[in-house]
């Protein structure tokens, strides 16, 4: 089954490009550490998922590129074509001349309805190119106007037009010290709307990835390209072909479905966080060796202590003893222990099959209303990913994003109380009631996650 | 990509405009190696085939034939515009883009606004329509004028009104040169306050500039260069001080250097909309992010660095200095000190070889020393444009919505009151058709209200912060 990637806005298009690039170069490499047959199988599965073969031998990415102004899309298209290894379908993009001006209302209420037909036609076209449609993967940032506002509108339209398809939104959380002044408003409006139409929200925070670039990758002058490449690597480690069932001999053909099934048991809980270790500069890879027990131990502690990367993990945090009172009703209480609803660990590389993941099945990690047997899943794939001899990813539906969400809602509420910038939104039809609805929806989500 | 139209009104407006077009051509010439008419060029220029007489829709692709500025030049006396038309930029403008008269406005806002406004309304509308028709997606009007005189101030604000009526969807950015305290035009406070009422009500964004600040900056650069303190790392000709753009004039005219700074401000403001970058900022984003309440749309600007460094790889120390300078008093283009007042919002537009980590590091570094309003503690809008200005490896434009404009406006009001109390020179204004005493009192009120709004913010946000309580959800 194939996944159609929808790249929305500057951020979505820049990241989308890096994702296809990472996936393509992983497949072309000879570092799979597996048999030729295995490699070919992997190659085929990846191709089916992300690319379609046209008359030209260069694989064409299954993607729709959307932006309200032309600069980024034209750059994205040409950079991909120049690589010589893959490209975009020249017709699968939609752009206008004037951007959304960082205005969610402009993206959602003006550009959305105005261009709905043209955009949905492109979606239909890409969907029809797939033998079997496995769902949509949208990439957007929450801070701006197009990715966030138009993205929320497009997600709604996709849900209406493809009611039975899986819909996963990859959302980029902006730097907390500000990239866009109205980013908190845009974020609140985006998240509340996505929650209604999307199956799950997979989140990456710019602050966290920036730290990874600085401290783990050793990059001195970090550019957005560096940040996007780390994000692409992390996404690749989740979405590249994997064996999802024990003893299966075929790569799973339903990546989005598999993900949803394991991680989203209840529609109230859709926020997914992603961690991937190890992470290091490419030229250090040859000199490093890893062992699975070490990686698993770190990954588990990162889950428990809500660490964003492999450095600075707080080892003091321990899961609560069974029977003790662990609920924290007030959001003011420091949240040390990260309670999970469901977790998925994806292992790739040498000797995966012998890895013991028993510690992840510990019931104390999970909320009480799910059977721990159902709450945890593991996918083990011997084919190594992106030159890492061993790579472990964790996709977690847990309290990972509780604090960031709470912070964003808090700041947005603070600004809303003074009515600053509201006139910019009402100008395009988003009224104060709409804001209040969004705030209410998100407070509900915060409350649900807090009371796990 | 979108287009912008520049409307330059009056002597000051046209002189600054002339520098702007000169530098814009130079900037695009440096970037556009192949001579192809591209989207970036189309934001400010039309490409026409001179054989068809400059009329017609223009050529949208392919080689550059002849570039025409998307500009309308208005002046009520002919001197400045004639000079432009006889100078090296004459091919960039044509006679269908200008409106001139002979007698000038006599430094009288009423003459400019009421008399000439009425007289030339039809012409101006017609000319604007034509210019707008040549654009396939017009986003913004840039008005350049001065506040202290008659034409720029009066007719300029008349045009502003007109733009709102005729093209309400298009943004109106106004670059206003405010007179200094020792201005030689006695009635400049009247003209300025009368014009300000119009700016309050009809502009989307105003970038106030004070001649005093420009003068101080130019002096500082000259001093630094001549004292040789900077050694071999500084080139003699900097973007700011050299007026040798496409037009290679022999001597530098008196205000040219100062006007260069303003021209650069406009170029940098639009750079992220014209050129590529890893985090773009379009013009509509400026208004969206920097104007929290409709009337508080006065943005204090600063440009750094002001002189060219010869080093290509600038150590981060120097880069950090650029950020620090942007917040210092002597780099602001009005006589104000944003660092010691309250920030409502701040935008940083970086050009050149600067990455997001440099930007974030400097924001972290400078944040503690700046006071932001309680509901916008992280009020930063950032943009990264890959193309640096000509002759520099990187540059920074900082735009601040800050209560430091309050003292400037209060001083302006005082100068106005000094004259108004005595009814000095009022008769020159009142005998113009359409002008009444109420125009003055209304303008004064508008200014006072504006000052009061800034004052309110200063007072309520100086104190300790209490966050409003959040919505409670029943569990």
PDB file of C-alpha atoms in Angstrom, chain B residues 214-407:
ATOM      1  CA  UNK B 214      20.354  59.598   9.948  1.00  0.00           C
ATOM      2  CA  UNK B 215      22.721  62.506  10.309  1.00  0.00           C
ATOM      3  CA  UNK B 216      24.323  61.053  13.441  1.00  0.00           C
ATOM      4  CA  UNK B 217      24.748  57.666  11.821  1.00  0.00           C
ATOM      5  CA  UNK B 218      26.392  59.163   8.738  1.00  0.00           C
ATOM      6  CA  UNK B 219      28.739  61.195  10.897  1.00  0.00           C
ATOM      7  CA  UNK B 220      29.736  58.181  12.897  1.00  0.00           C
ATOM      8  CA  UNK B 221      30.600  56.220   9.782  1.00  0.00           C
ATOM      9  CA  UNK B 222      32.654  59.048   8.358  1.00  0.00           C
ATOM     10  CA  UNK B 223      34.489  59.393  11.622  1.00  0.00           C
ATOM     11  CA  UNK B 224      35.237  55.722  11.841  1.00  0.00           C
ATOM     12  CA  UNK B 225      36.496  55.521   8.317  1.00  0.00           C
ATOM     13  CA  UNK B 226      38.638  58.621   8.479  1.00  0.00           C
ATOM     14  CA  UNK B 227      40.066  57.886  11.896  1.00  0.00           C
ATOM     15  CA  UNK B 228      41.342  54.611  10.522  1.00  0.00           C
ATOM     16  CA  UNK B 229      40.373  52.869  13.732  1.00  0.00           C
ATOM     17  CA  UNK B 230      38.931  49.967  11.891  1.00  0.00           C
ATOM     18  CA  UNK B 231      42.116  49.272  10.032  1.00  0.00           C
ATOM     19  CA  UNK B 232      42.184  47.180   6.942  1.00  0.00           C
ATOM     20  CA  UNK B 233      39.017  45.304   7.695  1.00  0.00           C
ATOM     21  CA  UNK B 234      36.774  48.100   6.561  1.00  0.00           C
ATOM     22  CA  UNK B 235      36.327  49.017   2.947  1.00  0.00           C
ATOM     23  CA  UNK B 236      36.226  52.683   2.105  1.00  0.00           C
ATOM     24  CA  UNK B 237      33.000  52.467   0.204  1.00  0.00           C
ATOM     25  CA  UNK B 238      30.221  50.995   2.186  1.00  0.00           C
ATOM     26  CA  UNK B 239      26.762  50.283   0.958  1.00  0.00           C
ATOM     27  CA  UNK B 240      25.518  52.997   3.181  1.00  0.00           C
ATOM     28  CA  UNK B 241      27.879  55.790   2.445  1.00  0.00           C
ATOM     29  CA  UNK B 242      28.566  55.293  -1.217  1.00  0.00           C
ATOM     30  CA  UNK B 243      25.960  56.700  -3.489  1.00  0.00           C
ATOM     31  CA  UNK B 244      27.678  55.118  -6.471  1.00  0.00           C
ATOM     32  CA  UNK B 245      25.033  52.638  -7.469  1.00  0.00           C
ATOM     33  CA  UNK B 246      24.136  52.261 -11.088  1.00  0.00           C
ATOM     34  CA  UNK B 247      24.322  56.015 -11.326  1.00  0.00           C
ATOM     35  CA  UNK B 248      27.888  57.043 -11.014  1.00  0.00           C
ATOM     36  CA  UNK B 249      27.674  60.672 -10.096  1.00  0.00           C
ATOM     37  CA  UNK B 250      30.849  62.551  -9.522  1.00  0.00           C
ATOM     38  CA  UNK B 251      30.004  64.271  -6.289  1.00  0.00           C
ATOM     39  CA  UNK B 252      27.839  63.069  -3.465  1.00  0.00           C
ATOM     40  CA  UNK B 253      24.835  65.301  -3.001  1.00  0.00           C
ATOM     41  CA  UNK B 254      24.222  66.577   0.540  1.00  0.00           C
ATOM     42  CA  UNK B 255      21.325  64.332   1.580  1.00  0.00           C
ATOM     43  CA  UNK B 256      22.332  61.386  -0.562  1.00  0.00           C
ATOM     44  CA  UNK B 257      24.138  59.513   2.147  1.00  0.00           C
ATOM     45  CA  UNK B 258      21.261  59.843   4.544  1.00  0.00           C
ATOM     46  CA  UNK B 259      18.791  58.837   1.884  1.00  0.00           C
ATOM     47  CA  UNK B 260      20.847  55.747   1.153  1.00  0.00           C
ATOM     48  CA  UNK B 261      20.090  54.494   4.612  1.00  0.00           C
ATOM     49  CA  UNK B 262      16.358  54.813   4.099  1.00  0.00           C
ATOM     50  CA  UNK B 263      16.621  53.199   0.673  1.00  0.00           C
ATOM     51  CA  UNK B 264      18.472  50.283   2.233  1.00  0.00           C
ATOM     52  CA  UNK B 265      15.777  49.970   4.848  1.00  0.00           C
ATOM     53  CA  UNK B 266      13.200  49.395   2.134  1.00  0.00           C
ATOM     54  CA  UNK B 267      15.418  46.985   0.243  1.00  0.00           C
ATOM     55  CA  UNK B 268      16.078  44.905   3.337  1.00  0.00           C
ATOM     56  CA  UNK B 269      12.425  44.963   4.317  1.00  0.00           C
ATOM     57  CA  UNK B 270      11.437  43.397   1.026  1.00  0.00           C
ATOM     58  CA  UNK B 271      14.453  41.117   0.598  1.00  0.00           C
ATOM     59  CA  UNK B 272      12.877  38.046   2.145  1.00  0.00           C
ATOM     60  CA  UNK B 273       9.838  38.439  -0.055  1.00  0.00           C
ATOM     61  CA  UNK B 274      11.937  38.728  -3.196  1.00  0.00           C
ATOM     62  CA  UNK B 275      14.754  36.269  -2.558  1.00  0.00           C
ATOM     63  CA  UNK B 276      14.928  32.747  -1.239  1.00  0.00           C
ATOM     64  CA  UNK B 277      15.840  31.791   2.285  1.00  0.00           C
ATOM     65  CA  UNK B 278      15.335  29.053   4.859  1.00  0.00           C
ATOM     66  CA  UNK B 279      12.679  31.054   6.710  1.00  0.00           C
ATOM     67  CA  UNK B 280      10.872  33.529   4.523  1.00  0.00           C
ATOM     68  CA  UNK B 281       9.039  36.631   5.656  1.00  0.00           C
ATOM     69  CA  UNK B 282       6.561  38.133   3.277  1.00  0.00           C
ATOM     70  CA  UNK B 283       5.264  41.683   3.568  1.00  0.00           C
ATOM     71  CA  UNK B 284       1.862  40.640   4.862  1.00  0.00           C
ATOM     72  CA  UNK B 285       3.651  38.879   7.715  1.00  0.00           C
ATOM     73  CA  UNK B 286       5.158  42.141   8.896  1.00  0.00           C
ATOM     74  CA  UNK B 287       1.804  43.676   9.574  1.00  0.00           C
ATOM     75  CA  UNK B 288       0.396  40.451  11.013  1.00  0.00           C
ATOM     76  CA  UNK B 289       3.171  39.997  13.534  1.00  0.00           C
ATOM     77  CA  UNK B 290       4.097  43.530  14.474  1.00  0.00           C
ATOM     78  CA  UNK B 291       0.700  45.213  14.789  1.00  0.00           C
ATOM     79  CA  UNK B 292      -1.155  43.811  17.822  1.00  0.00           C
ATOM     80  CA  UNK B 293      -3.712  46.596  17.862  1.00  0.00           C
ATOM     81  CA  UNK B 294      -4.727  48.442  14.726  1.00  0.00           C
ATOM     82  CA  UNK B 295      -3.619  51.919  15.702  1.00  0.00           C
ATOM     83  CA  UNK B 296      -0.279  50.926  17.206  1.00  0.00           C
ATOM     84  CA  UNK B 297       1.443  50.475  13.893  1.00  0.00           C
ATOM     85  CA  UNK B 298       4.568  52.594  14.255  1.00  0.00           C
ATOM     86  CA  UNK B 299       7.688  50.496  13.824  1.00  0.00           C
ATOM     87  CA  UNK B 300      11.113  51.651  14.920  1.00  0.00           C
ATOM     88  CA  UNK B 301      13.804  50.328  12.616  1.00  0.00           C
ATOM     89  CA  UNK B 302      17.532  49.793  12.810  1.00  0.00           C
ATOM     90  CA  UNK B 303      20.038  48.546  10.257  1.00  0.00           C
ATOM     91  CA  UNK B 304      23.349  46.873  10.980  1.00  0.00           C
ATOM     92  CA  UNK B 305      26.166  46.675  10.128  1.00  0.00           C
ATOM     93  CA  UNK B 306      26.596  50.102   8.728  1.00  0.00           C
ATOM     94  CA  UNK B 307      29.959  49.621   7.109  1.00  0.00           C
ATOM     95  CA  UNK B 308      31.346  46.802   5.031  1.00  0.00           C
ATOM     96  CA  UNK B 309      33.670  44.254   6.457  1.00  0.00           C
ATOM     97  CA  UNK B 310      36.295  42.827   4.177  1.00  0.00           C
ATOM     98  CA  UNK B 311      36.265  39.440   5.900  1.00  0.00           C
ATOM     99  CA  UNK B 312      34.143  36.852   4.204  1.00  0.00           C
ATOM    100  CA  UNK B 313      34.076  34.421   7.099  1.00  0.00           C
ATOM    101  CA  UNK B 314      32.970  36.540   9.944  1.00  0.00           C
ATOM    102  CA  UNK B 315      33.670  35.089  13.370  1.00  0.00           C
ATOM    103  CA  UNK B 316      30.563  34.704  15.445  1.00  0.00           C
ATOM    104  CA  UNK B 317      31.807  37.385  17.785  1.00  0.00           C
ATOM    105  CA  UNK B 318      31.368  39.957  15.003  1.00  0.00           C
ATOM    106  CA  UNK B 319      28.034  38.441  14.091  1.00  0.00           C
ATOM    107  CA  UNK B 320      26.889  38.784  17.675  1.00  0.00           C
ATOM    108  CA  UNK B 321      28.060  42.383  17.648  1.00  0.00           C
ATOM    109  CA  UNK B 322      25.739  42.990  14.732  1.00  0.00           C
ATOM    110  CA  UNK B 323      22.804  41.797  16.819  1.00  0.00           C
ATOM    111  CA  UNK B 324      23.822  43.870  19.828  1.00  0.00           C
ATOM    112  CA  UNK B 325      24.179  46.972  17.697  1.00  0.00           C
ATOM    113  CA  UNK B 326      20.684  46.530  16.318  1.00  0.00           C
ATOM    114  CA  UNK B 327      19.348  47.235  19.791  1.00  0.00           C
ATOM    115  CA  UNK B 328      21.607  50.125  20.668  1.00  0.00           C
ATOM    116  CA  UNK B 329      20.334  53.659  20.695  1.00  0.00           C
ATOM    117  CA  UNK B 330      22.682  54.956  17.990  1.00  0.00           C
ATOM    118  CA  UNK B 331      21.556  52.519  15.356  1.00  0.00           C
ATOM    119  CA  UNK B 332      17.876  53.385  15.528  1.00  0.00           C
ATOM    120  CA  UNK B 333      16.501  55.484  12.708  1.00  0.00           C
ATOM    121  CA  UNK B 334      14.549  57.684  15.087  1.00  0.00           C
ATOM    122  CA  UNK B 335      15.756  59.409  18.229  1.00  0.00           C
ATOM    123  CA  UNK B 336      14.576  56.732  20.591  1.00  0.00           C
ATOM    124  CA  UNK B 337      15.893  54.076  22.886  1.00  0.00           C
ATOM    125  CA  UNK B 338      13.891  50.876  22.552  1.00  0.00           C
ATOM    126  CA  UNK B 339      16.062  49.011  25.005  1.00  0.00           C
ATOM    127  CA  UNK B 340      14.775  51.084  27.891  1.00  0.00           C
ATOM    128  CA  UNK B 341      11.154  51.083  26.866  1.00  0.00           C
ATOM    129  CA  UNK B 342       8.552  48.398  26.464  1.00  0.00           C
ATOM    130  CA  UNK B 343       8.514  46.042  23.495  1.00  0.00           C
ATOM    131  CA  UNK B 344       5.189  45.012  22.055  1.00  0.00           C
ATOM    132  CA  UNK B 345       6.815  42.958  19.315  1.00  0.00           C
ATOM    133  CA  UNK B 346      10.132  42.659  17.527  1.00  0.00           C
ATOM    134  CA  UNK B 347      11.137  41.327  14.118  1.00  0.00           C
ATOM    135  CA  UNK B 348      14.627  40.351  13.022  1.00  0.00           C
ATOM    136  CA  UNK B 349      15.295  39.962   9.331  1.00  0.00           C
ATOM    137  CA  UNK B 350      18.732  38.556   8.672  1.00  0.00           C
ATOM    138  CA  UNK B 351      20.338  38.451   5.262  1.00  0.00           C
ATOM    139  CA  UNK B 352      23.347  36.465   4.116  1.00  0.00           C
ATOM    140  CA  UNK B 353      25.336  33.660   5.612  1.00  0.00           C
ATOM    141  CA  UNK B 354      23.620  33.509   8.958  1.00  0.00           C
ATOM    142  CA  UNK B 355      21.904  30.372  10.240  1.00  0.00           C
ATOM    143  CA  UNK B 356      19.105  29.671  12.637  1.00  0.00           C
ATOM    144  CA  UNK B 357      21.492  28.790  15.462  1.00  0.00           C
ATOM    145  CA  UNK B 358      23.151  32.238  15.260  1.00  0.00           C
ATOM    146  CA  UNK B 359      19.732  33.818  15.407  1.00  0.00           C
ATOM    147  CA  UNK B 360      18.565  31.742  18.365  1.00  0.00           C
ATOM    148  CA  UNK B 361      21.793  32.226  20.272  1.00  0.00           C
ATOM    149  CA  UNK B 362      21.507  35.988  19.978  1.00  0.00           C
ATOM    150  CA  UNK B 363      17.849  36.078  20.910  1.00  0.00           C
ATOM    151  CA  UNK B 364      18.663  34.086  24.053  1.00  0.00           C
ATOM    152  CA  UNK B 365      21.525  36.438  24.785  1.00  0.00           C
ATOM    153  CA  UNK B 366      19.672  39.697  24.318  1.00  0.00           C
ATOM    154  CA  UNK B 367      16.285  38.728  25.710  1.00  0.00           C
ATOM    155  CA  UNK B 368      17.108  39.265  29.399  1.00  0.00           C
ATOM    156  CA  UNK B 369      18.017  42.898  28.835  1.00  0.00           C
ATOM    157  CA  UNK B 370      14.827  43.747  26.952  1.00  0.00           C
ATOM    158  CA  UNK B 371      11.382  44.405  28.411  1.00  0.00           C
ATOM    159  CA  UNK B 372       8.551  42.724  26.606  1.00  0.00           C
ATOM    160  CA  UNK B 373       4.907  43.313  27.305  1.00  0.00           C
ATOM    161  CA  UNK B 374       3.385  40.688  29.593  1.00  0.00           C
ATOM    162  CA  UNK B 375       1.205  39.060  26.980  1.00  0.00           C
ATOM    163  CA  UNK B 376       4.005  38.751  24.464  1.00  0.00           C
ATOM    164  CA  UNK B 377       7.035  37.641  26.396  1.00  0.00           C
ATOM    165  CA  UNK B 378       8.464  35.746  23.450  1.00  0.00           C
ATOM    166  CA  UNK B 379       7.391  38.252  20.883  1.00  0.00           C
ATOM    167  CA  UNK B 380       9.978  37.550  18.194  1.00  0.00           C
ATOM    168  CA  UNK B 381       9.379  37.261  14.488  1.00  0.00           C
ATOM    169  CA  UNK B 382      12.404  35.942  12.645  1.00  0.00           C
ATOM    170  CA  UNK B 383      13.363  35.627   9.021  1.00  0.00           C
ATOM    171  CA  UNK B 384      16.410  34.311   7.193  1.00  0.00           C
ATOM    172  CA  UNK B 385      17.131  35.417   3.655  1.00  0.00           C
ATOM    173  CA  UNK B 386      20.067  33.776   1.884  1.00  0.00           C
ATOM    174  CA  UNK B 387      20.925  36.684  -0.368  1.00  0.00           C
ATOM    175  CA  UNK B 388      23.028  39.352   1.366  1.00  0.00           C
ATOM    176  CA  UNK B 389      22.988  43.013   0.366  1.00  0.00           C
ATOM    177  CA  UNK B 390      25.550  44.131  -2.198  1.00  0.00           C
ATOM    178  CA  UNK B 391      28.995  44.468  -0.719  1.00  0.00           C
ATOM    179  CA  UNK B 392      28.118  42.812   2.589  1.00  0.00           C
ATOM    180  CA  UNK B 393      28.280  39.210   3.661  1.00  0.00           C
ATOM    181  CA  UNK B 394      25.372  39.591   6.031  1.00  0.00           C
ATOM    182  CA  UNK B 395      23.063  42.196   7.452  1.00  0.00           C
ATOM    183  CA  UNK B 396      20.294  42.603   9.983  1.00  0.00           C
ATOM    184  CA  UNK B 397      17.148  44.684   9.959  1.00  0.00           C
ATOM    185  CA  UNK B 398      15.347  45.000  13.265  1.00  0.00           C
ATOM    186  CA  UNK B 399      11.780  46.305  13.392  1.00  0.00           C
ATOM    187  CA  UNK B 400      10.353  47.041  16.801  1.00  0.00           C
ATOM    188  CA  UNK B 401       6.904  47.971  17.932  1.00  0.00           C
ATOM    189  CA  UNK B 402       8.023  49.728  21.061  1.00  0.00           C
ATOM    190  CA  UNK B 403       6.707  52.406  23.392  1.00  0.00           C
ATOM    191  CA  UNK B 404       9.891  54.396  22.834  1.00  0.00           C
ATOM    192  CA  UNK B 405       7.993  56.305  20.154  1.00  0.00           C
ATOM    193  CA  UNK B 406       5.976  57.929  22.900  1.00  0.00           C
ATOM    194  CA  UNK B 407       8.575  60.609  23.806  1.00  0.00           C
TER     195      UNK B 407
END
